[in-house]
PDB file of C-alpha atoms in Angstrom:
ATOM      1  CA  UNK A   2     100.336 132.861 105.716  1.00 59.00           C
ATOM      2  CA  UNK A   3      96.754 133.390 107.114  1.00 57.00           C
ATOM      3  CA  UNK A   4      95.537 130.145 105.420  1.00 51.00           C
ATOM      4  CA  UNK A   5      98.447 128.056 106.760  1.00 53.00           C
ATOM      5  CA  UNK A   6      97.641 129.598 110.467  1.00 52.00           C
ATOM      6  CA  UNK A   7      93.947 128.752 110.006  1.00 56.00           C
ATOM      7  CA  UNK A   8      94.769 125.148 108.829  1.00 50.00           C
ATOM      8  CA  UNK A   9      97.055 124.805 111.923  1.00 49.00           C
ATOM      9  CA  UNK A  10      94.539 126.140 114.350  1.00 49.00           C
ATOM     10  CA  UNK A  11      92.024 123.746 112.811  1.00 56.00           C
ATOM     11  CA  UNK A  12      94.105 120.716 113.133  1.00 52.00           C
ATOM     12  CA  UNK A  13      95.211 121.560 116.704  1.00 57.00           C
ATOM     13  CA  UNK A  14      91.511 121.901 117.542  1.00 68.00           C
ATOM     14  CA  UNK A  15      90.632 118.508 116.388  1.00 79.00           C
ATOM     15  CA  UNK A  16      93.788 116.608 117.365  1.00 84.00           C
ATOM     16  CA  UNK A  17      93.811 114.141 120.121  1.00 88.00           C
ATOM     17  CA  UNK A  18      95.701 115.711 123.187  1.00 87.00           C
ATOM     18  CA  UNK A  19      97.628 112.574 124.073  1.00 91.00           C
ATOM     19  CA  UNK A  20      98.819 111.465 120.624  1.00 95.00           C
ATOM     20  CA  UNK A  21      98.493 114.873 118.635  1.00 93.00           C
ATOM     21  CA  UNK A  22      96.886 112.671 115.727  1.00 95.00           C
ATOM     22  CA  UNK A  23      93.497 113.823 113.958  1.00 94.00           C
ATOM     23  CA  UNK A  24      90.382 113.154 115.857  1.00 94.00           C
ATOM     24  CA  UNK A  25      86.776 112.294 114.811  1.00 93.00           C
ATOM     25  CA  UNK A  26      85.965 115.522 112.680  1.00 93.00           C
ATOM     26  CA  UNK A  27      89.365 115.124 110.505  1.00 93.00           C
ATOM     27  CA  UNK A  28      88.570 111.508 110.183  1.00 95.00           C
ATOM     28  CA  UNK A  29      84.963 112.003 109.079  1.00 95.00           C
ATOM     29  CA  UNK A  30      86.135 114.675 106.601  1.00 94.00           C
ATOM     30  CA  UNK A  31      88.901 112.398 105.318  1.00 95.00           C
ATOM     31  CA  UNK A  32      86.682 109.401 104.835  1.00 97.00           C
ATOM     32  CA  UNK A  33      84.009 111.748 103.005  1.00 96.00           C
ATOM     33  CA  UNK A  34      86.789 113.160 100.592  1.00 95.00           C
ATOM     34  CA  UNK A  35      87.942 109.568  99.723  1.00 97.00           C
ATOM     35  CA  UNK A  36      84.363 108.441  99.238  1.00 97.00           C
ATOM     36  CA  UNK A  37      83.685 111.637  96.917  1.00 96.00           C
ATOM     37  CA  UNK A  38      86.772 110.834  94.935  1.00 96.00           C
ATOM     38  CA  UNK A  39      85.786 107.509  94.363  1.00 96.00           C
ATOM     39  CA  UNK A  40      88.855 106.072  95.920  1.00 96.00           C
ATOM     40  CA  UNK A  41      89.414 102.336  96.869  1.00 97.00           C
ATOM     41  CA  UNK A  42      90.704 102.024 100.391  1.00 98.00           C
ATOM     42  CA  UNK A  43      90.730  99.998 103.576  1.00 98.00           C
ATOM     43  CA  UNK A  44      89.373 101.358 106.802  1.00 98.00           C
ATOM     44  CA  UNK A  45      91.104  99.625 109.852  1.00 98.00           C
ATOM     45  CA  UNK A  46      89.660  99.958 113.257  1.00 98.00           C
ATOM     46  CA  UNK A  47      92.366  99.392 115.877  1.00 98.00           C
ATOM     47  CA  UNK A  48      91.556  98.519 119.319  1.00 97.00           C
ATOM     48  CA  UNK A  49      93.510  97.440 122.359  1.00 97.00           C
ATOM     49  CA  UNK A  50      92.004  94.284 124.066  1.00 96.00           C
ATOM     50  CA  UNK A  51      91.990  93.842 127.854  1.00 95.00           C
ATOM     51  CA  UNK A  52      93.301  97.609 128.311  1.00 96.00           C
ATOM     52  CA  UNK A  53      91.191  98.229 131.307  1.00 94.00           C
ATOM     53  CA  UNK A  54      92.736  95.816 133.811  1.00 95.00           C
ATOM     54  CA  UNK A  55      96.127  97.017 132.637  1.00 96.00           C
ATOM     55  CA  UNK A  56      95.071 100.664 133.084  1.00 95.00           C
ATOM     56  CA  UNK A  57      93.400 100.019 136.511  1.00 93.00           C
ATOM     57  CA  UNK A  58      96.646  97.896 137.872  1.00 95.00           C
ATOM     58  CA  UNK A  59      99.571 100.017 136.230  1.00 97.00           C
ATOM     59  CA  UNK A  60      97.855 103.076 136.355  1.00 96.00           C
ATOM     60  CA  UNK A  61      96.930 105.778 133.630  1.00 95.00           C
ATOM     61  CA  UNK A  62     100.593 106.975 133.166  1.00 96.00           C
ATOM     62  CA  UNK A  63     101.385 103.475 131.888  1.00 97.00           C
ATOM     63  CA  UNK A  64      98.212 103.371 129.845  1.00 97.00           C
ATOM     64  CA  UNK A  65      98.877 106.655 128.330  1.00 97.00           C
ATOM     65  CA  UNK A  66     102.424 105.356 127.466  1.00 98.00           C
ATOM     66  CA  UNK A  67     100.740 102.232 125.926  1.00 98.00           C
ATOM     67  CA  UNK A  68      98.463 104.307 123.574  1.00 98.00           C
ATOM     68  CA  UNK A  69     101.448 106.184 122.578  1.00 98.00           C
ATOM     69  CA  UNK A  70     103.369 103.223 121.656  1.00 98.00           C
ATOM     70  CA  UNK A  71     100.295 102.214 119.477  1.00 98.00           C
ATOM     71  CA  UNK A  72     100.101 105.690 117.798  1.00 98.00           C
ATOM     72  CA  UNK A  73     103.766 105.700 116.877  1.00 98.00           C
ATOM     73  CA  UNK A  74     103.414 102.014 115.805  1.00 98.00           C
ATOM     74  CA  UNK A  75     100.612 102.818 113.418  1.00 98.00           C
ATOM     75  CA  UNK A  76     102.331 105.830 111.990  1.00 98.00           C
ATOM     76  CA  UNK A  77     105.635 104.040 111.525  1.00 98.00           C
ATOM     77  CA  UNK A  78     103.733 101.134 109.540  1.00 98.00           C
ATOM     78  CA  UNK A  79     101.559 103.394 107.213  1.00 97.00           C
ATOM     79  CA  UNK A  80     102.621 105.333 104.354  1.00 97.00           C
ATOM     80  CA  UNK A  81     102.546 109.101 105.065  1.00 94.00           C
ATOM     81  CA  UNK A  82     101.870 110.108 101.482  1.00 95.00           C
ATOM     82  CA  UNK A  83      98.982 107.501 101.106  1.00 97.00           C
ATOM     83  CA  UNK A  84      97.499 106.667 104.355  1.00 98.00           C
ATOM     84  CA  UNK A  85      95.675 108.572 107.072  1.00 97.00           C
ATOM     85  CA  UNK A  86      96.109 107.803 110.953  1.00 97.00           C
ATOM     86  CA  UNK A  87      93.482 108.960 113.169  1.00 96.00           C
ATOM     87  CA  UNK A  88      92.765 108.754 116.961  1.00 97.00           C
ATOM     88  CA  UNK A  89      89.157 108.206 117.582  1.00 95.00           C
ATOM     89  CA  UNK A  90      89.554 108.389 121.335  1.00 93.00           C
ATOM     90  CA  UNK A  91      90.828 106.312 124.280  1.00 94.00           C
ATOM     91  CA  UNK A  92      92.589 103.154 123.003  1.00 96.00           C
ATOM     92  CA  UNK A  93      90.726 103.281 119.472  1.00 97.00           C
ATOM     93  CA  UNK A  94      92.254 104.159 116.315  1.00 98.00           C
ATOM     94  CA  UNK A  95      91.355 104.305 112.493  1.00 98.00           C
ATOM     95  CA  UNK A  96      93.723 103.903 109.834  1.00 98.00           C
ATOM     96  CA  UNK A  97      92.543 104.747 106.140  1.00 98.00           C
ATOM     97  CA  UNK A  98      94.900 102.792 104.169  1.00 98.00           C
ATOM     98  CA  UNK A  99      95.267 103.720 100.627  1.00 98.00           C
ATOM     99  CA  UNK A 100      98.324 101.463 100.343  1.00 98.00           C
ATOM    100  CA  UNK A 101      97.766  98.401  98.450  1.00 97.00           C
ATOM    101  CA  UNK A 102      99.706  96.169 100.853  1.00 98.00           C
ATOM    102  CA  UNK A 103      97.318  97.287 103.843  1.00 98.00           C
ATOM    103  CA  UNK A 104      96.975  93.640 105.210  1.00 98.00           C
ATOM    104  CA  UNK A 105     100.749  93.177 105.375  1.00 98.00           C
ATOM    105  CA  UNK A 106     101.038  96.515 107.175  1.00 98.00           C
ATOM    106  CA  UNK A 107      98.348  95.492 109.682  1.00 98.00           C
ATOM    107  CA  UNK A 108     100.444  92.284 110.589  1.00 98.00           C
ATOM    108  CA  UNK A 109     103.579  94.412 111.043  1.00 98.00           C
ATOM    109  CA  UNK A 110     101.533  96.811 113.345  1.00 98.00           C
ATOM    110  CA  UNK A 111     100.446  93.924 115.586  1.00 97.00           C
ATOM    111  CA  UNK A 112     104.008  92.385 115.834  1.00 97.00           C
ATOM    112  CA  UNK A 113     105.632  95.588 116.264  1.00 98.00           C
ATOM    113  CA  UNK A 114     103.153  96.631 118.974  1.00 98.00           C
ATOM    114  CA  UNK A 115     103.526  93.424 120.869  1.00 96.00           C
ATOM    115  CA  UNK A 116     107.226  93.612 120.862  1.00 96.00           C
ATOM    116  CA  UNK A 117     107.588  97.402 121.924  1.00 96.00           C
ATOM    117  CA  UNK A 118     104.866  97.423 124.688  1.00 96.00           C
ATOM    118  CA  UNK A 119     106.426  94.562 126.570  1.00 95.00           C
ATOM    119  CA  UNK A 120     108.741  96.771 128.577  1.00 96.00           C
ATOM    120  CA  UNK A 121     105.419  98.241 130.286  1.00 97.00           C
ATOM    121  CA  UNK A 122     104.757  94.988 132.239  1.00 97.00           C
ATOM    122  CA  UNK A 123     106.383  93.577 135.227  1.00 97.00           C
ATOM    123  CA  UNK A 124     108.470  90.535 134.988  1.00 97.00           C
ATOM    124  CA  UNK A 125     105.914  88.579 137.081  1.00 97.00           C
ATOM    125  CA  UNK A 126     103.017  89.597 134.596  1.00 97.00           C
ATOM    126  CA  UNK A 127     105.077  88.751 131.925  1.00 97.00           C
ATOM    127  CA  UNK A 128     106.177  85.267 133.348  1.00 96.00           C
ATOM    128  CA  UNK A 129     102.360  84.408 134.370  1.00 95.00           C
ATOM    129  CA  UNK A 130     101.110  85.632 130.972  1.00 94.00           C
ATOM    130  CA  UNK A 131      98.600  88.093 132.503  1.00 96.00           C
ATOM    131  CA  UNK A 132      97.600  90.603 134.954  1.00 96.00           C
ATOM    132  CA  UNK A 133      95.888  89.683 138.286  1.00 94.00           C
ATOM    133  CA  UNK A 134      93.092  91.863 139.440  1.00 92.00           C
ATOM    134  CA  UNK A 135      90.170  91.365 142.180  1.00 89.00           C
ATOM    135  CA  UNK A 136      86.675  91.314 141.062  1.00 88.00           C
ATOM    136  CA  UNK A 137      83.692  92.753 143.124  1.00 90.00           C
ATOM    137  CA  UNK A 138      83.652  89.858 145.387  1.00 93.00           C
ATOM    138  CA  UNK A 139      87.355  89.740 146.242  1.00 91.00           C
ATOM    139  CA  UNK A 140      88.240  86.946 144.145  1.00 94.00           C
ATOM    140  CA  UNK A 141      91.648  87.001 142.026  1.00 94.00           C
ATOM    141  CA  UNK A 142      91.019  87.212 138.284  1.00 94.00           C
ATOM    142  CA  UNK A 143      93.818  86.553 135.736  1.00 96.00           C
ATOM    143  CA  UNK A 144      93.522  88.727 132.543  1.00 96.00           C
ATOM    144  CA  UNK A 145      95.560  88.043 129.626  1.00 96.00           C
ATOM    145  CA  UNK A 146      98.187  90.710 128.453  1.00 96.00           C
ATOM    146  CA  UNK A 147      96.594  93.434 126.548  1.00 96.00           C
ATOM    147  CA  UNK A 148      96.883  92.872 122.894  1.00 95.00           C
ATOM    148  CA  UNK A 149      95.661  94.456 119.567  1.00 97.00           C
ATOM    149  CA  UNK A 150      92.643  93.717 117.459  1.00 97.00           C
ATOM    150  CA  UNK A 151      92.314  95.379 114.032  1.00 98.00           C
ATOM    151  CA  UNK A 152      89.168  95.066 111.983  1.00 97.00           C
ATOM    152  CA  UNK A 153      89.273  96.126 108.440  1.00 98.00           C
ATOM    153  CA  UNK A 154      86.611  97.040 105.970  1.00 97.00           C
ATOM    154  CA  UNK A 155      87.571  97.363 102.294  1.00 97.00           C
ATOM    155  CA  UNK A 156      85.927 100.308 100.508  1.00 97.00           C
ATOM    156  CA  UNK A 157      85.265  99.825  96.811  1.00 96.00           C
ATOM    157  CA  UNK A 158      84.078 103.070  94.915  1.00 94.00           C
ATOM    158  CA  UNK A 159      80.400 103.136  95.152  1.00 93.00           C
ATOM    159  CA  UNK A 160      79.996 100.494  98.133  1.00 95.00           C
ATOM    160  CA  UNK A 161      79.402 103.052 100.773  1.00 96.00           C
ATOM    161  CA  UNK A 162      78.148 106.669 100.811  1.00 94.00           C
ATOM    162  CA  UNK A 163      79.071 108.372 103.890  1.00 95.00           C
ATOM    163  CA  UNK A 164      81.579 108.339 106.963  1.00 96.00           C
ATOM    164  CA  UNK A 165      78.648 107.111 109.073  1.00 96.00           C
ATOM    165  CA  UNK A 166      78.178 103.778 106.980  1.00 97.00           C
ATOM    166  CA  UNK A 167      82.104 103.418 107.177  1.00 97.00           C
ATOM    167  CA  UNK A 168      82.213 103.879 110.876  1.00 95.00           C
ATOM    168  CA  UNK A 169      79.436 101.501 111.517  1.00 95.00           C
ATOM    169  CA  UNK A 170      80.980  98.720 109.223  1.00 96.00           C
ATOM    170  CA  UNK A 171      84.410  99.341 110.846  1.00 96.00           C
ATOM    171  CA  UNK A 172      83.101  99.069 114.382  1.00 94.00           C
ATOM    172  CA  UNK A 173      81.370  95.665 113.406  1.00 95.00           C
ATOM    173  CA  UNK A 174      84.666  94.550 111.761  1.00 94.00           C
ATOM    174  CA  UNK A 175      86.515  95.377 115.078  1.00 94.00           C
ATOM    175  CA  UNK A 176      83.950  93.343 116.964  1.00 92.00           C
ATOM    176  CA  UNK A 177      84.551  90.398 114.857  1.00 92.00           C
ATOM    177  CA  UNK A 178      88.400  90.928 115.146  1.00 91.00           C
ATOM    178  CA  UNK A 179      88.290  90.876 118.842  1.00 86.00           C
TER     179      UNK A 179
END
């Protein structure tokens, strides 16, 4: 009973308060376990594109709703017995896929997220295909609607040696995906 309580306290301490998903410490620990075990996996860095204009116009409550939709989508399309979903922070997530069909899962995540986040936008923004904001000079700027980018690094046994290397490679893959 004490061990279970300790594990629950540890999980709560490092969980993201918005999504209750594991945060950076459990993510890093899980990566290190996979590396030590010589496990083949794919590290998928998921990031919302053009999230700031959405958050600025619609407010943080709707922004939080969008982040929760993404978290739920990632959980729905991952295999709870094989895959690990973590919330790095803000609108950034990392999924450690041991599922062999990780690429198809990523494609389903993108489609599902797009379909299930549409209700967050006004009819005008949907019809226009973007969100209008003002820049610092008072000029109107049209931003495309937020979308999802997923950068993936496939990890073969012995190809990486630490979670630091994986996080750097995954961040680069995310940049390329954007």
